[in-house]
């Protein structure tokens, strides 16, 4: 087990309660100081999760499905021209100045490099545009002038795949913004339930951000609060799974606000992730990215 310096409503409520207790206990005479606390023993729960998943029907279902492990959006090659355009994308603020095509077909295929494929319902151009953010309000905007159906390469739980994508024409840019035109397969029911009380300081992870090109590291968004020194993630690797255990480290004295924060944490692996299931120790479920 290594330490490499969480998303349910109930977990958020629990976190706010804990942060409230920490805030109430902050001492004014030591404002701004930080106390080191021992890391929780995450191994027992991680072993339970790995044992439940390895060789299970749920793991077989995961390996047979389509589950994105990368960003569903690929930006234009010359993005971004200026700070306003970057802000517009970050705040998901777009405006449509043209027509979007109607979905030409109901289904489309995901194709993997080993020749396997899977047919899934196609997401229409309008629905894909809304996932980008749509007409989201005032402030800087990116202008979409049209779209056509194409393809893009995306990291998945079964390795890189060629997937259908909507290619949105962005005013002022020479190449399109691509957005995956498929939803993921139905999630398998985890063979183990979530962890119990927060007494062990174990927290659920927010989401997967990236799997490195060589599969030797994963980057996740991990939850923490305003009264600590940030999140940490332990990793347990088996032949069939990689279990990530998120928690926060340190306790800060002084005035503390009640916030649920997230921060990117890069986790190194002993060997490439491959088709092993990436799991959250707290939820007992796979960790995956945005759709």
mmCIF file of C-alpha atoms in Angstrom:
data_model
loop_
_atom_site.group_PDB
_atom_site.id
_atom_site.type_symbol
_atom_site.label_atom_id
_atom_site.label_comp_id
_atom_site.label_asym_id
_atom_site.label_seq_id
_atom_site.Cartn_x
_atom_site.Cartn_y
_atom_site.Cartn_z
ATOM 1 C CA UNK A 1 0.000 0.000 0.000
ATOM 2 C CA UNK A 2 1.384 3.411 -0.952
ATOM 3 C CA UNK A 3 0.268 6.937 -0.115
ATOM 4 C CA UNK A 4 0.561 9.330 -3.031
ATOM 5 C CA UNK A 5 -0.165 12.876 -1.980
ATOM 6 C CA UNK A 6 -14.841 12.184 -1.833
ATOM 7 C CA UNK A 7 -20.206 12.063 -4.170
ATOM 8 C CA UNK A 8 -23.401 11.263 -2.485
ATOM 9 C CA UNK A 9 -25.583 13.818 -0.732
ATOM 10 C CA UNK A 10 -25.264 11.978 2.569
ATOM 11 C CA UNK A 11 -21.479 12.073 2.349
ATOM 12 C CA UNK A 12 -21.570 15.800 1.681
ATOM 13 C CA UNK A 13 -23.765 16.327 4.730
ATOM 14 C CA UNK A 14 -21.429 14.205 6.839
ATOM 15 C CA UNK A 15 -18.445 16.186 5.647
ATOM 16 C CA UNK A 16 -20.086 19.487 6.528
ATOM 17 C CA UNK A 17 -20.904 18.159 9.995
ATOM 18 C CA UNK A 18 -17.300 17.102 10.549
ATOM 19 C CA UNK A 19 -16.011 20.417 9.233
ATOM 20 C CA UNK A 20 -18.402 22.206 11.547
ATOM 21 C CA UNK A 21 -17.001 20.309 14.512
ATOM 22 C CA UNK A 22 -13.461 21.107 13.407
ATOM 23 C CA UNK A 23 -14.382 24.753 12.976
ATOM 24 C CA UNK A 24 -15.906 24.921 16.434
ATOM 25 C CA UNK A 25 -12.739 23.443 17.908
ATOM 26 C CA UNK A 26 -10.309 25.819 16.221
ATOM 27 C CA UNK A 27 -8.266 27.743 18.759
ATOM 28 C CA UNK A 28 -7.800 31.469 18.268
ATOM 29 C CA UNK A 29 -4.427 31.410 20.049
ATOM 30 C CA UNK A 30 -2.993 29.079 17.379
ATOM 31 C CA UNK A 31 -4.677 30.584 14.332
ATOM 32 C CA UNK A 32 -3.044 29.582 11.066
ATOM 33 C CA UNK A 33 -1.067 26.651 12.500
ATOM 34 C CA UNK A 34 -1.384 23.096 11.248
ATOM 35 C CA UNK A 35 -1.238 19.831 13.134
ATOM 36 C CA UNK A 36 -0.124 16.587 11.543
ATOM 37 C CA UNK A 37 -2.498 13.694 12.076
ATOM 38 C CA UNK A 38 -1.740 10.009 11.453
ATOM 39 C CA UNK A 39 -3.036 8.651 8.162
ATOM 40 C CA UNK A 40 -5.995 6.280 8.518
ATOM 41 C CA UNK A 41 -5.484 2.553 8.039
ATOM 42 C CA UNK A 42 -7.162 2.176 4.645
ATOM 43 C CA UNK A 43 -5.883 -1.300 3.867
ATOM 44 C CA UNK A 44 -8.623 -3.441 5.536
ATOM 45 C CA UNK A 45 -11.450 -1.730 3.614
ATOM 46 C CA UNK A 46 -9.444 -1.752 0.367
ATOM 47 C CA UNK A 47 -8.826 -5.491 0.723
ATOM 48 C CA UNK A 48 -12.563 -6.099 1.302
ATOM 49 C CA UNK A 49 -13.425 -4.181 -1.869
ATOM 50 C CA UNK A 50 -10.789 -5.953 -3.956
ATOM 51 C CA UNK A 51 -11.866 -9.390 -2.674
ATOM 52 C CA UNK A 52 -15.520 -8.656 -3.492
ATOM 53 C CA UNK A 53 -14.760 -7.493 -7.051
ATOM 54 C CA UNK A 54 -11.958 -9.800 -8.206
ATOM 55 C CA UNK A 55 -13.473 -12.601 -10.261
ATOM 56 C CA UNK A 56 -17.042 -11.360 -9.707
ATOM 57 C CA UNK A 57 -19.853 -11.150 -12.325
ATOM 58 C CA UNK A 58 -19.763 -7.376 -11.818
ATOM 59 C CA UNK A 59 -16.124 -7.287 -12.905
ATOM 60 C CA UNK A 60 -16.978 -9.373 -15.991
ATOM 61 C CA UNK A 61 -19.774 -6.943 -16.864
ATOM 62 C CA UNK A 62 -17.405 -3.994 -16.453
ATOM 63 C CA UNK A 63 -14.839 -5.542 -18.795
ATOM 64 C CA UNK A 64 -17.459 -6.232 -21.447
ATOM 65 C CA UNK A 65 -18.977 -2.735 -21.423
ATOM 66 C CA UNK A 66 -18.067 0.753 -22.589
ATOM 67 C CA UNK A 67 -16.967 2.994 -19.724
ATOM 68 C CA UNK A 68 -15.103 6.214 -20.620
ATOM 69 C CA UNK A 69 -11.905 6.861 -18.658
ATOM 70 C CA UNK A 70 -10.935 10.112 -20.355
ATOM 71 C CA UNK A 71 -12.296 13.567 -21.126
ATOM 72 C CA UNK A 72 -15.399 13.296 -23.362
ATOM 73 C CA UNK A 73 -14.402 16.597 -25.013
ATOM 74 C CA UNK A 74 -11.446 17.238 -27.311
ATOM 75 C CA UNK A 75 -10.705 20.925 -27.852
ATOM 76 C CA UNK A 76 -9.835 22.575 -31.168
ATOM 77 C CA UNK A 77 -6.142 22.277 -31.986
ATOM 78 C CA UNK A 78 -5.592 26.025 -31.535
ATOM 79 C CA UNK A 79 -7.640 26.438 -28.332
ATOM 80 C CA UNK A 80 -7.734 28.908 -26.784
ATOM 81 C CA UNK A 81 -7.139 32.199 -28.597
ATOM 82 C CA UNK A 82 -7.577 34.338 -25.496
ATOM 83 C CA UNK A 83 -8.533 34.347 -21.820
ATOM 84 C CA UNK A 84 -12.178 35.149 -22.620
ATOM 85 C CA UNK A 85 -12.557 32.012 -24.765
ATOM 86 C CA UNK A 86 -10.946 29.893 -22.057
ATOM 87 C CA UNK A 87 -13.295 31.364 -19.448
ATOM 88 C CA UNK A 88 -16.284 30.661 -21.705
ATOM 89 C CA UNK A 89 -15.302 27.000 -21.989
ATOM 90 C CA UNK A 90 -14.502 26.654 -18.288
ATOM 91 C CA UNK A 91 -17.866 28.149 -17.295
ATOM 92 C CA UNK A 92 -19.664 26.087 -19.994
ATOM 93 C CA UNK A 93 -21.024 29.192 -21.669
ATOM 94 C CA UNK A 94 -21.896 28.710 -25.351
ATOM 95 C CA UNK A 95 -24.271 30.340 -27.819
ATOM 96 C CA UNK A 96 -25.733 28.670 -30.916
ATOM 97 C CA UNK A 97 -25.697 30.677 -34.149
ATOM 98 C CA UNK A 98 -26.773 28.052 -36.625
ATOM 99 C CA UNK A 99 -28.657 24.780 -37.000
ATOM 100 C CA UNK A 100 -27.749 21.470 -35.418
ATOM 101 C CA UNK A 101 -28.389 18.335 -37.490
ATOM 102 C CA UNK A 102 -31.004 15.807 -36.512
ATOM 103 C CA UNK A 103 -29.675 12.433 -35.433
ATOM 104 C CA UNK A 104 -29.233 10.409 -38.640
ATOM 105 C CA UNK A 105 -29.394 7.058 -36.861
ATOM 106 C CA UNK A 106 -30.391 5.651 -33.487
ATOM 107 C CA UNK A 107 -27.346 3.493 -32.744
ATOM 108 C CA UNK A 108 -23.593 3.679 -33.257
ATOM 109 C CA UNK A 109 -20.549 1.512 -32.533
ATOM 110 C CA UNK A 110 -17.583 1.755 -30.211
ATOM 111 C CA UNK A 111 -14.566 0.027 -31.771
ATOM 112 C CA UNK A 112 -11.513 -1.153 -29.862
ATOM 113 C CA UNK A 113 -8.060 -1.822 -31.286
ATOM 114 C CA UNK A 114 -8.348 -5.580 -30.750
ATOM 115 C CA UNK A 115 -11.307 -5.694 -33.139
ATOM 116 C CA UNK A 116 -14.073 -5.860 -30.538
ATOM 117 C CA UNK A 117 -17.021 -3.509 -30.908
ATOM 118 C CA UNK A 118 -20.191 -2.601 -29.051
ATOM 119 C CA UNK A 119 -23.406 -0.996 -30.320
ATOM 120 C CA UNK A 120 -24.988 1.666 -28.118
ATOM 121 C CA UNK A 121 -27.642 4.405 -28.496
ATOM 122 C CA UNK A 122 -26.364 7.523 -30.240
ATOM 123 C CA UNK A 123 -26.627 10.866 -28.410
ATOM 124 C CA UNK A 124 -28.106 13.557 -30.675
ATOM 125 C CA UNK A 125 -26.316 16.785 -31.565
ATOM 126 C CA UNK A 126 -28.695 18.894 -29.456
ATOM 127 C CA UNK A 127 -28.192 16.687 -26.370
ATOM 128 C CA UNK A 128 -24.405 16.758 -26.873
ATOM 129 C CA UNK A 129 -24.529 20.557 -27.176
ATOM 130 C CA UNK A 130 -26.453 20.769 -23.902
ATOM 131 C CA UNK A 131 -23.787 18.605 -22.236
ATOM 132 C CA UNK A 132 -21.197 21.174 -23.297
ATOM 133 C CA UNK A 133 -23.219 23.698 -21.341
ATOM 134 C CA UNK A 134 -25.564 25.193 -23.911
ATOM 135 C CA UNK A 135 -26.697 28.821 -23.666
ATOM 136 C CA UNK A 136 -25.584 29.162 -20.075
ATOM 137 C CA UNK A 137 -25.866 32.906 -19.348
ATOM 138 C CA UNK A 138 -23.960 36.175 -19.447
ATOM 139 C CA UNK A 139 -20.215 36.632 -19.725
ATOM 140 C CA UNK A 140 -17.781 35.432 -22.407
ATOM 141 C CA UNK A 141 -19.233 32.862 -24.813
ATOM 142 C CA UNK A 142 -18.016 30.469 -27.460
ATOM 143 C CA UNK A 143 -20.183 30.582 -30.579
ATOM 144 C CA UNK A 144 -21.225 27.283 -32.172
ATOM 145 C CA UNK A 145 -22.143 27.664 -35.853
ATOM 146 C CA UNK A 146 -22.866 24.030 -36.752
ATOM 147 C CA UNK A 147 -22.008 20.364 -36.198
ATOM 148 C CA UNK A 148 -21.495 17.114 -38.059
ATOM 149 C CA UNK A 149 -21.107 13.509 -36.956
ATOM 150 C CA UNK A 150 -17.560 12.172 -36.894
ATOM 151 C CA UNK A 151 -15.241 10.167 -34.641
ATOM 152 C CA UNK A 152 -12.651 10.601 -31.915
ATOM 153 C CA UNK A 153 -10.321 8.380 -29.881
ATOM 154 C CA UNK A 154 -11.075 8.027 -26.186
ATOM 155 C CA UNK A 155 -9.555 6.139 -23.256
ATOM 156 C CA UNK A 156 -11.977 3.534 -21.891
ATOM 157 C CA UNK A 157 -11.963 0.749 -19.316
ATOM 158 C CA UNK A 158 -10.961 -1.597 -22.156
ATOM 159 C CA UNK A 159 -8.246 0.620 -23.577
ATOM 160 C CA UNK A 160 -8.321 3.245 -26.356
ATOM 161 C CA UNK A 161 -11.437 3.134 -28.518
ATOM 162 C CA UNK A 162 -12.760 4.901 -31.589
ATOM 163 C CA UNK A 163 -16.133 6.386 -30.700
ATOM 164 C CA UNK A 164 -18.703 8.476 -32.590
ATOM 165 C CA UNK A 165 -18.488 12.170 -31.761
ATOM 166 C CA UNK A 166 -20.195 15.396 -32.694
ATOM 167 C CA UNK A 167 -17.771 17.809 -34.316
ATOM 168 C CA UNK A 168 -18.905 21.311 -33.366
ATOM 169 C CA UNK A 169 -17.727 24.239 -35.473
ATOM 170 C CA UNK A 170 -16.588 27.062 -33.194
ATOM 171 C CA UNK A 171 -16.494 30.588 -34.559
ATOM 172 C CA UNK A 172 -12.906 31.751 -34.998
ATOM 173 C CA UNK A 173 -11.344 28.276 -34.826
ATOM 174 C CA UNK A 174 -10.009 26.235 -37.742
ATOM 175 C CA UNK A 175 -10.640 22.792 -36.231
ATOM 176 C CA UNK A 176 -13.771 21.514 -34.451
ATOM 177 C CA UNK A 177 -14.517 20.897 -30.814
ATOM 178 C CA UNK A 178 -15.321 17.186 -30.482
ATOM 179 C CA UNK A 179 -17.824 15.774 -28.008
ATOM 180 C CA UNK A 180 -18.501 12.042 -27.512
ATOM 181 C CA UNK A 181 -21.889 11.048 -28.959
ATOM 182 C CA UNK A 182 -22.483 8.017 -26.721
ATOM 183 C CA UNK A 183 -23.439 7.412 -23.118
ATOM 184 C CA UNK A 184 -21.650 4.677 -21.175
ATOM 185 C CA UNK A 185 -22.969 1.165 -20.665
ATOM 186 C CA UNK A 186 -25.190 0.485 -17.664
ATOM 187 C CA UNK A 187 -23.130 0.343 -14.494
ATOM 188 C CA UNK A 188 -22.867 -3.119 -12.888
ATOM 189 C CA UNK A 189 -24.245 -3.476 -9.378
ATOM 190 C CA UNK A 190 -21.259 -3.448 -6.990
ATOM 191 C CA UNK A 191 -20.795 -6.766 -5.138
ATOM 192 C CA UNK A 192 -20.084 -4.779 -1.952
ATOM 193 C CA UNK A 193 -21.872 -1.855 -0.326
ATOM 194 C CA UNK A 194 -20.379 1.497 0.698
ATOM 195 C CA UNK A 195 -18.312 1.884 3.834
ATOM 196 C CA UNK A 196 -20.076 2.833 7.030
ATOM 197 C CA UNK A 197 -19.406 5.756 9.366
ATOM 198 C CA UNK A 198 -16.857 8.472 8.657
ATOM 199 C CA UNK A 199 -15.006 7.530 11.840
ATOM 200 C CA UNK A 200 -12.237 5.972 9.778
ATOM 201 C CA UNK A 201 -11.706 9.282 7.901
ATOM 202 C CA UNK A 202 -12.243 7.534 4.554
ATOM 203 C CA UNK A 203 -13.984 9.663 1.900
ATOM 204 C CA UNK A 204 -15.461 8.986 -1.499
ATOM 205 C CA UNK A 205 -13.667 10.279 -4.588
ATOM 206 C CA UNK A 206 -15.230 12.886 -6.863
ATOM 207 C CA UNK A 207 -14.334 11.500 -10.293
ATOM 208 C CA UNK A 208 -11.592 10.209 -12.559
ATOM 209 C CA UNK A 209 -9.773 12.941 -14.462
ATOM 210 C CA UNK A 210 -7.245 11.027 -16.522
ATOM 211 C CA UNK A 211 -5.442 7.750 -17.107
ATOM 212 C CA UNK A 212 -1.925 8.354 -18.386
ATOM 213 C CA UNK A 213 -1.058 7.178 -21.909
ATOM 214 C CA UNK A 214 1.071 4.334 -20.549
ATOM 215 C CA UNK A 215 -1.500 3.400 -17.878
ATOM 216 C CA UNK A 216 1.080 3.758 -15.116
ATOM 217 C CA UNK A 217 -0.785 6.536 -13.284
ATOM 218 C CA UNK A 218 -4.331 7.810 -12.759
ATOM 219 C CA UNK A 219 -5.443 11.303 -11.768
ATOM 220 C CA UNK A 220 -8.595 11.717 -9.694
ATOM 221 C CA UNK A 221 -10.479 14.563 -8.032
ATOM 222 C CA UNK A 222 -10.453 13.856 -4.302
ATOM 223 C CA UNK A 223 -12.659 15.554 -1.710
ATOM 224 C CA UNK A 224 -11.417 17.540 1.261
ATOM 225 C CA UNK A 225 -12.456 20.547 3.360
ATOM 226 C CA UNK A 226 -11.222 24.038 4.173
ATOM 227 C CA UNK A 227 -9.892 22.985 7.608
ATOM 228 C CA UNK A 228 -7.242 20.553 6.400
ATOM 229 C CA UNK A 229 -4.052 20.404 4.347
ATOM 230 C CA UNK A 230 -5.689 18.707 1.380
ATOM 231 C CA UNK A 231 -6.556 15.207 0.150
ATOM 232 C CA UNK A 232 -4.412 12.094 -0.115
ATOM 233 C CA UNK A 233 -5.075 8.795 -1.859
ATOM 234 C CA UNK A 234 -3.808 5.305 -0.953
ATOM 235 C CA UNK A 235 -3.704 2.600 -3.610
ATOM 236 C CA UNK A 236 -4.029 -1.174 -3.356
ATOM 237 C CA UNK A 237 -3.293 -3.181 -6.515
ATOM 238 C CA UNK A 238 -4.325 -6.759 -7.274
ATOM 239 C CA UNK A 239 -4.369 -8.756 -10.510
ATOM 240 C CA UNK A 240 -8.007 -7.838 -11.085
ATOM 241 C CA UNK A 241 -8.451 -4.395 -9.545
ATOM 242 C CA UNK A 242 -6.913 -1.131 -8.383
ATOM 243 C CA UNK A 243 -8.577 0.230 -5.222
ATOM 244 C CA UNK A 244 -8.179 3.916 -4.354
ATOM 245 C CA UNK A 245 -8.780 5.140 -0.793
ATOM 246 C CA UNK A 246 -9.320 8.888 -0.399
ATOM 247 C CA UNK A 247 -8.919 10.827 2.829
ATOM 248 C CA UNK A 248 -7.688 14.237 3.973
ATOM 249 C CA UNK A 249 -4.557 15.085 5.925
ATOM 250 C CA UNK A 250 -3.799 17.661 8.625
ATOM 251 C CA UNK A 251 -6.041 19.890 10.723
ATOM 252 C CA UNK A 252 -5.756 23.660 10.592
ATOM 253 C CA UNK A 253 -6.539 25.892 13.555
ATOM 254 C CA UNK A 254 -8.274 29.246 13.280
ATOM 255 C CA UNK A 255 -11.362 30.423 11.424
ATOM 256 C CA UNK A 256 -12.682 27.683 9.146
ATOM 257 C CA UNK A 257 -15.469 27.830 6.556
ATOM 258 C CA UNK A 258 -17.774 24.902 5.781
ATOM 259 C CA UNK A 259 -16.867 23.846 2.259
ATOM 260 C CA UNK A 260 -16.655 20.653 0.247
ATOM 261 C CA UNK A 261 -13.602 21.079 -1.969
ATOM 262 C CA UNK A 262 -11.947 18.886 -4.603
ATOM 263 C CA UNK A 263 -8.347 18.714 -5.712
ATOM 264 C CA UNK A 264 -6.529 16.712 -8.367
ATOM 265 C CA UNK A 265 -4.361 13.891 -7.034
ATOM 266 C CA UNK A 266 -2.083 11.866 -9.299
ATOM 267 C CA UNK A 267 -1.626 8.256 -8.200
ATOM 268 C CA UNK A 268 1.291 6.180 -9.489
ATOM 269 C CA UNK A 269 0.748 2.462 -10.179
ATOM 270 C CA UNK A 270 3.228 -0.423 -10.046
ATOM 271 C CA UNK A 271 2.088 -1.571 -13.495
ATOM 272 C CA UNK A 272 -0.303 -0.340 -16.192
ATOM 273 C CA UNK A 273 -3.976 -0.224 -15.236
ATOM 274 C CA UNK A 274 -4.924 -2.356 -18.262
ATOM 275 C CA UNK A 275 -8.357 -3.950 -17.903
ATOM 276 C CA UNK A 276 -8.241 -3.987 -14.118
ATOM 277 C CA UNK A 277 -11.267 -2.352 -12.486
ATOM 278 C CA UNK A 278 -10.500 1.032 -10.917
ATOM 279 C CA UNK A 279 -12.440 1.161 -7.640
ATOM 280 C CA UNK A 280 -13.327 3.640 -4.888
ATOM 281 C CA UNK A 281 -12.723 2.072 -1.464
ATOM 282 C CA UNK A 282 -15.494 4.071 0.197
ATOM 283 C CA UNK A 283 -18.313 3.509 -2.313
ATOM 284 C CA UNK A 284 -17.178 0.036 -3.368
ATOM 285 C CA UNK A 285 -17.983 1.070 -6.962
ATOM 286 C CA UNK A 286 -15.865 1.837 -10.048
ATOM 287 C CA UNK A 287 -14.291 5.270 -10.437
ATOM 288 C CA UNK A 288 -15.016 6.827 -13.821
ATOM 289 C CA UNK A 289 -14.974 10.191 -15.531
ATOM 290 C CA UNK A 290 -17.615 12.519 -16.924
ATOM 291 C CA UNK A 291 -19.871 11.301 -19.743
#
